[in-house]
């Protein structure tokens, strides 16, 4: 009989989610938009400090609307962090634009400002200034935003900040998602909080976020009949799911503390093993530690690779996963330009995401550490 599965990152409900959902049922506010959507947006603003938020059906939808609101059109170029989940880049293609992928730097694993500036200069020299920059805060670790924002301002290119993994992270005290012109959040099932599926676009400009709400509800003009002067989308969050979101916001600070404590636990056990490297927080960087990640250097571990570890964990019914495979190495993006020195590719070769749910218990960690210490101390 095998032991129950330990997941990489599974949903973790608090006590208030069902109360909010029940009230949606009690008032028959299953649809349309309703008080939970308004309440969830207000909660997101209060937590992040953003002035406005539009609750949407997914983080991908938020990225897509963000690009539309930044006027990205067919034939445009958009600079995007290469090492990320494909949803950071796909909406660029939805718009008929071309992603220009930027390598990672080794400190935070996020967009390398030097490669970013090289790419911008090169695009401009070739006659086309990029329309937007999409940095990502991978696994919760903030990107080097001072450098990225400085470059963005120098060349006057707006920043669409993919904070899908970084709700609860801060950069020099400022919440991730509010550093760029627009910020994207995700409440997908594996994220630090979840509405089962969902996302949000946040920002400080009322008109822009209002336009996101308008486009996300089929772009219906003010008229008694159905009248349209824009192409619309069905991207709004439902009132039932927003109820789950309001419940999750109650426990968000606790979830951040739990994920950060996972990181500390792994660090305490594996931190001194030769060939295993963690990602420390640079000064002023505060990560929600959505996932705890390590690099495994086989030259220093006696040939043990991240795959050795992943497969051994899998044998024990424990889920772990390689880092995101960089977009410039994906078959679907093979023809897109890339700027960098190979850092993201190396991270992908050596990187592993360890089980990081906020609902892991001591017995789970005992199982995980038994496997890890057995491989790494042999
Ligand atoms: C999860 C994620 C998204 C997409 O969010 P969905 O809500 O799943 O559409 C976008 N970018 C990154 C970096 C993500 O991790």
XYZ file of C-alpha atoms and ligand atoms in Angstrom:
393
model
C 0.000 0.000 0.000
C 1.544 3.303 -1.024
C 1.426 6.391 1.140
C -0.843 9.283 0.104
C 0.496 11.630 -2.551
C 2.369 14.724 -1.450
C 1.586 17.440 -3.980
C 3.814 20.229 -5.198
C 1.270 22.913 -4.275
C -2.365 22.092 -3.608
C -5.348 24.299 -2.704
C -5.609 25.223 0.979
C -8.961 26.549 2.099
C -9.536 28.506 5.283
C -12.767 28.685 7.255
C -14.599 31.600 5.592
C -14.698 30.520 1.923
C -17.840 28.417 2.315
C -19.528 31.165 4.302
C -19.046 33.620 1.444
C -20.092 31.041 -1.172
C -23.171 30.136 0.887
C -24.193 33.787 0.985
C -23.972 33.888 -2.831
C -26.372 30.928 -2.916
C -28.663 32.411 -0.256
C -29.081 35.624 -2.236
C -29.145 33.789 -5.618
C -26.177 35.923 -6.608
C -24.715 33.031 -8.614
C -24.671 35.492 -11.475
C -24.228 38.074 -12.748
C -21.517 40.182 -11.153
C -22.286 40.933 -7.568
C -21.142 41.991 -4.137
C -18.432 39.328 -3.812
C -16.691 40.542 -6.958
C -16.747 44.104 -5.604
C -15.633 42.859 -2.189
C -12.811 40.745 -3.583
C -11.547 43.660 -5.692
C -11.621 45.893 -2.605
C -9.706 43.229 -0.636
C -7.052 43.014 -3.375
C -6.649 46.799 -3.381
C -6.385 46.915 0.411
C -3.765 44.168 0.452
C -1.595 45.363 -2.443
C -2.118 49.102 -2.177
C -3.213 49.228 -5.834
C -5.915 51.866 -6.358
C -8.012 49.661 -8.655
C -8.482 45.977 -9.444
C -10.546 44.051 -11.986
C -11.303 40.445 -10.973
C -11.089 38.200 -14.043
C -11.456 34.585 -15.087
C -7.693 33.902 -15.065
C -4.237 35.397 -14.885
C -3.917 34.658 -18.590
C -7.004 36.798 -19.269
C -5.447 39.579 -17.159
C -2.244 39.432 -19.221
C -4.254 39.516 -22.448
C -6.340 42.519 -21.387
C -3.206 44.213 -20.054
C -1.582 43.972 -23.476
C -4.736 45.264 -25.186
C -4.854 48.230 -22.790
C -1.189 48.950 -23.544
C -2.179 49.062 -27.214
C -0.236 45.978 -28.315
C -1.336 45.120 -31.841
C -0.502 42.807 -34.726
C 3.117 43.187 -35.833
C 4.306 44.735 -32.544
C 7.190 43.452 -30.421
C 6.794 42.674 -26.700
C 9.760 41.967 -24.412
C 9.045 38.997 -22.171
C 11.027 37.103 -19.552
C 11.977 33.770 -21.130
C 12.038 31.729 -17.950
C 8.356 31.640 -17.002
C 5.112 29.760 -17.500
C 3.849 29.914 -21.102
C 0.861 32.035 -20.036
C 3.201 35.057 -19.701
C 3.935 34.853 -23.432
C 0.860 33.336 -25.111
C -1.282 36.509 -24.923
C 1.404 38.364 -26.920
C 0.655 35.950 -29.755
C -3.126 36.281 -29.207
C -2.601 39.925 -30.210
C -0.643 38.951 -33.332
C 2.489 40.484 -31.800
C 5.906 38.807 -31.505
C 7.523 37.949 -28.153
C 11.172 38.937 -27.778
C 12.535 36.722 -25.024
C 14.947 37.974 -22.379
C 17.276 35.754 -20.358
C 17.420 35.540 -16.564
C 20.072 36.885 -14.216
C 21.412 34.393 -11.650
C 20.472 36.294 -8.450
C 16.659 36.183 -8.659
C 16.295 34.048 -11.839
C 14.175 36.837 -13.333
C 14.551 39.202 -16.309
C 18.176 40.241 -16.770
C 18.233 44.067 -17.042
C 21.425 44.002 -19.121
C 19.945 41.646 -21.715
C 16.747 43.715 -21.609
C 18.563 46.912 -22.568
C 20.561 45.138 -25.285
C 17.307 43.831 -26.768
C 15.631 47.260 -26.691
C 18.592 48.941 -28.378
C 18.720 46.232 -31.014
C 14.987 46.388 -31.742
C 15.150 50.181 -32.039
C 18.205 49.929 -34.334
C 16.210 47.567 -36.534
C 13.416 50.137 -36.721
C 10.819 48.873 -34.237
C 10.567 49.983 -30.619
C 8.934 47.278 -28.416
C 5.465 48.132 -27.069
C 5.669 46.565 -23.597
C 7.913 44.753 -21.114
C 6.686 41.697 -19.167
C 8.916 40.886 -16.177
C 7.908 37.967 -13.943
C 8.531 37.391 -10.219
C 9.319 33.684 -10.469
C 8.296 31.460 -7.586
C 7.541 34.635 -5.633
C 11.011 36.186 -5.838
C 10.804 39.810 -7.012
C 12.660 40.719 -10.207
C 15.288 43.494 -10.149
C 12.597 46.090 -10.633
C 14.646 49.252 -10.001
C 16.906 48.377 -12.918
C 14.042 47.192 -15.130
C 11.885 50.252 -14.391
C 14.830 52.578 -14.983
C 15.332 51.075 -18.447
C 11.585 51.118 -19.117
C 11.422 54.846 -18.285
C 14.547 55.668 -20.257
C 13.058 54.156 -23.400
C 9.450 55.027 -22.477
C 8.118 51.476 -22.689
C 5.293 50.449 -20.314
C 5.714 47.539 -17.901
C 3.078 44.814 -17.508
C 4.151 43.080 -14.331
C 3.401 39.349 -14.161
C 2.940 38.884 -10.404
C 0.913 35.683 -10.839
C 3.278 33.844 -8.492
C 4.081 36.750 -6.209
C 0.973 37.847 -4.317
C 2.358 38.720 -0.874
C 5.901 39.424 -2.095
C 7.367 42.910 -1.746
C 10.224 44.814 -3.310
C 11.794 47.442 -1.047
C 8.507 47.404 0.850
C 6.286 47.801 -2.219
C 3.932 44.910 -3.040
C 4.679 43.014 -6.243
C 2.030 43.715 -8.858
C 2.032 47.458 -8.092
C 5.528 48.287 -9.341
C 4.779 48.388 -13.062
C 2.132 50.267 -15.057
C -0.245 47.319 -14.712
C 0.003 44.179 -12.589
C -1.308 40.659 -13.134
C -2.385 38.260 -10.364
C -3.509 34.629 -10.657
C -5.745 32.566 -8.394
C -5.268 29.316 -10.268
C -5.450 26.114 -8.215
C -1.716 25.837 -7.547
C -1.094 29.477 -6.544
C -0.598 30.829 -3.017
C -4.340 31.497 -2.787
C -6.905 30.173 -5.222
C -10.463 30.763 -6.406
C -10.195 27.401 -8.253
C -9.507 29.514 -11.321
C -9.259 33.246 -11.556
C -7.046 36.265 -11.934
C -6.940 40.031 -11.634
C -5.548 43.066 -13.367
C -4.477 45.770 -10.925
C -3.315 49.346 -11.390
C -3.613 52.941 -10.253
C -5.414 54.424 -13.254
C -9.177 54.231 -12.776
C -10.037 54.579 -16.467
C -7.692 51.771 -17.509
C -9.080 49.280 -14.983
C -12.629 50.357 -15.822
C -11.829 49.641 -19.471
C -10.572 46.176 -18.438
C -13.938 45.527 -16.759
C -15.749 46.763 -19.883
C -13.747 44.580 -22.277
C -14.013 41.562 -19.965
C -17.822 41.687 -20.039
C -18.272 41.585 -23.825
C -17.693 45.321 -24.400
C -21.325 46.275 -24.221
C -22.008 49.945 -24.941
C -24.499 51.908 -22.833
C -27.775 51.144 -24.599
C -30.975 49.170 -23.844
C -30.213 46.790 -26.722
C -26.919 45.006 -27.333
C -24.670 47.530 -28.991
C -20.917 47.120 -29.530
C -18.186 49.441 -30.748
C -15.298 47.269 -29.489
C -14.386 43.594 -29.659
C -15.213 42.159 -26.258
C -14.163 39.168 -24.162
C -15.850 36.920 -21.635
C -13.122 37.267 -19.029
C -14.914 38.413 -15.846
C -14.776 36.511 -12.561
C -18.031 34.993 -11.305
C -19.595 36.109 -8.042
C -19.377 32.563 -6.631
C -15.635 32.275 -7.246
C -15.067 35.776 -5.886
C -16.679 34.479 -2.682
C -13.922 31.868 -2.435
C -11.420 34.650 -3.074
C -12.752 36.765 -0.198
C -12.338 33.790 2.124
C -8.811 33.180 0.860
C -7.836 36.827 1.424
C -8.537 36.317 5.133
C -5.774 33.695 5.323
C -3.323 35.155 2.778
C -0.845 36.567 5.364
C -0.859 33.175 7.092
C -0.257 31.419 3.740
C 2.774 33.614 3.067
C 4.166 32.790 6.519
C 3.574 29.064 5.945
C 5.291 29.064 2.532
C 8.232 31.023 3.905
C 8.529 28.575 6.745
C 8.660 25.698 4.193
C 11.674 27.394 2.633
C 13.389 27.737 6.023
C 12.745 24.076 6.732
C 14.325 22.929 3.485
C 17.223 25.312 4.000
C 17.896 23.992 7.501
C 18.124 20.395 6.279
C 19.742 20.806 2.837
C 21.503 24.155 3.127
C 24.925 22.718 3.885
C 24.934 19.939 1.290
C 27.610 20.493 -1.338
C 26.111 21.060 -4.791
C 22.664 22.136 -3.529
C 21.976 25.828 -3.874
C 19.033 27.890 -2.639
C 17.941 31.366 -3.779
C 18.548 33.828 -0.953
C 16.649 37.120 -0.836
C 18.815 40.068 -1.865
C 18.549 43.136 0.430
C 15.091 44.679 0.116
C 13.601 41.633 -1.653
C 10.835 39.766 0.195
C 9.530 36.591 -1.458
C 6.260 34.861 -0.622
C 8.272 31.659 -1.335
C 5.365 30.327 -3.360
C 7.568 27.389 -4.287
C 10.858 26.412 -2.674
C 13.361 25.771 -5.440
C 16.905 24.404 -5.487
C 19.725 24.052 -7.987
C 21.465 20.687 -8.135
C 24.960 20.760 -9.613
C 25.951 17.193 -10.558
C 29.625 18.200 -10.745
C 29.471 18.773 -6.975
C 26.944 16.146 -5.868
C 28.851 13.182 -7.242
C 26.679 12.920 -10.338
C 23.288 13.328 -8.691
C 21.076 15.488 -10.898
C 17.752 17.165 -10.340
C 16.225 14.281 -12.295
C 17.770 11.721 -9.918
C 16.031 13.536 -7.084
C 12.749 14.080 -8.913
C 12.420 10.418 -9.929
C 13.331 9.166 -6.467
C 10.695 11.454 -4.898
C 8.176 10.220 -7.462
C 8.897 6.605 -6.442
C 7.773 7.628 -2.971
C 4.630 9.310 -4.290
C 6.018 12.806 -3.738
C 5.557 15.384 -6.482
C 8.408 17.711 -7.462
C 9.001 19.427 -10.793
C 11.773 20.888 -12.947
C 11.814 24.701 -13.154
C 9.853 26.350 -15.966
C 11.449 25.458 -19.274
C 12.467 28.779 -20.827
C 10.191 30.015 -23.615
C 13.030 30.498 -26.107
C 13.661 26.732 -25.854
C 10.022 25.822 -26.498
C 9.174 24.430 -29.944
C 6.203 26.788 -30.316
C 8.434 29.877 -29.839
C 11.470 28.592 -31.772
C 11.301 31.448 -34.290
C 11.152 34.266 -31.712
C 14.179 36.430 -30.956
C 16.104 35.817 -27.716
C 18.691 37.936 -25.901
C 20.927 36.475 -23.225
C 23.910 34.375 -22.222
C 22.316 31.032 -21.381
C 21.543 31.577 -17.683
C 17.881 30.484 -17.928
C 18.886 27.332 -19.833
C 21.405 26.434 -17.112
C 18.857 27.080 -14.352
C 16.393 24.823 -16.160
C 19.010 22.052 -16.394
C 19.746 22.157 -12.672
C 16.592 23.466 -11.030
C 13.940 21.618 -9.075
C 10.733 22.819 -7.364
C 10.126 21.005 -4.085
C 6.737 20.306 -2.465
C 5.681 23.703 -1.116
C 2.017 23.653 -0.158
C 0.981 25.713 2.860
C -0.928 22.606 3.975
C 2.122 20.332 4.322
C 2.355 18.764 7.784
C 5.306 17.451 9.809
C 4.699 13.879 8.645
C 4.932 15.052 4.992
C 8.247 16.753 5.671
C 9.550 13.633 7.402
C 8.801 11.604 4.271
C 10.333 14.224 1.982
C 13.501 14.614 4.053
C 13.957 10.897 4.423
C 14.147 10.538 0.633
C 16.267 13.650 0.106
C 18.833 12.950 2.792
C 19.101 9.337 1.658
C 20.002 10.367 -1.916
C 22.194 13.278 -1.013
C 24.224 11.774 1.793
C 25.056 8.508 0.018
C -0.094 30.825 -13.220
C 0.653 31.809 -14.031
C 0.030 32.570 -15.033
C -1.363 32.305 -15.524
O -2.351 32.383 -14.617
P -3.718 31.542 -14.843
O -4.601 32.085 -13.779
O -3.379 30.098 -14.659
O -4.212 31.845 -16.214
C 0.764 33.547 -15.673
N 2.052 33.754 -15.389
C 2.701 33.029 -14.460
C 4.127 33.334 -14.187
C 2.031 32.018 -13.770
O 2.690 31.274 -12.873
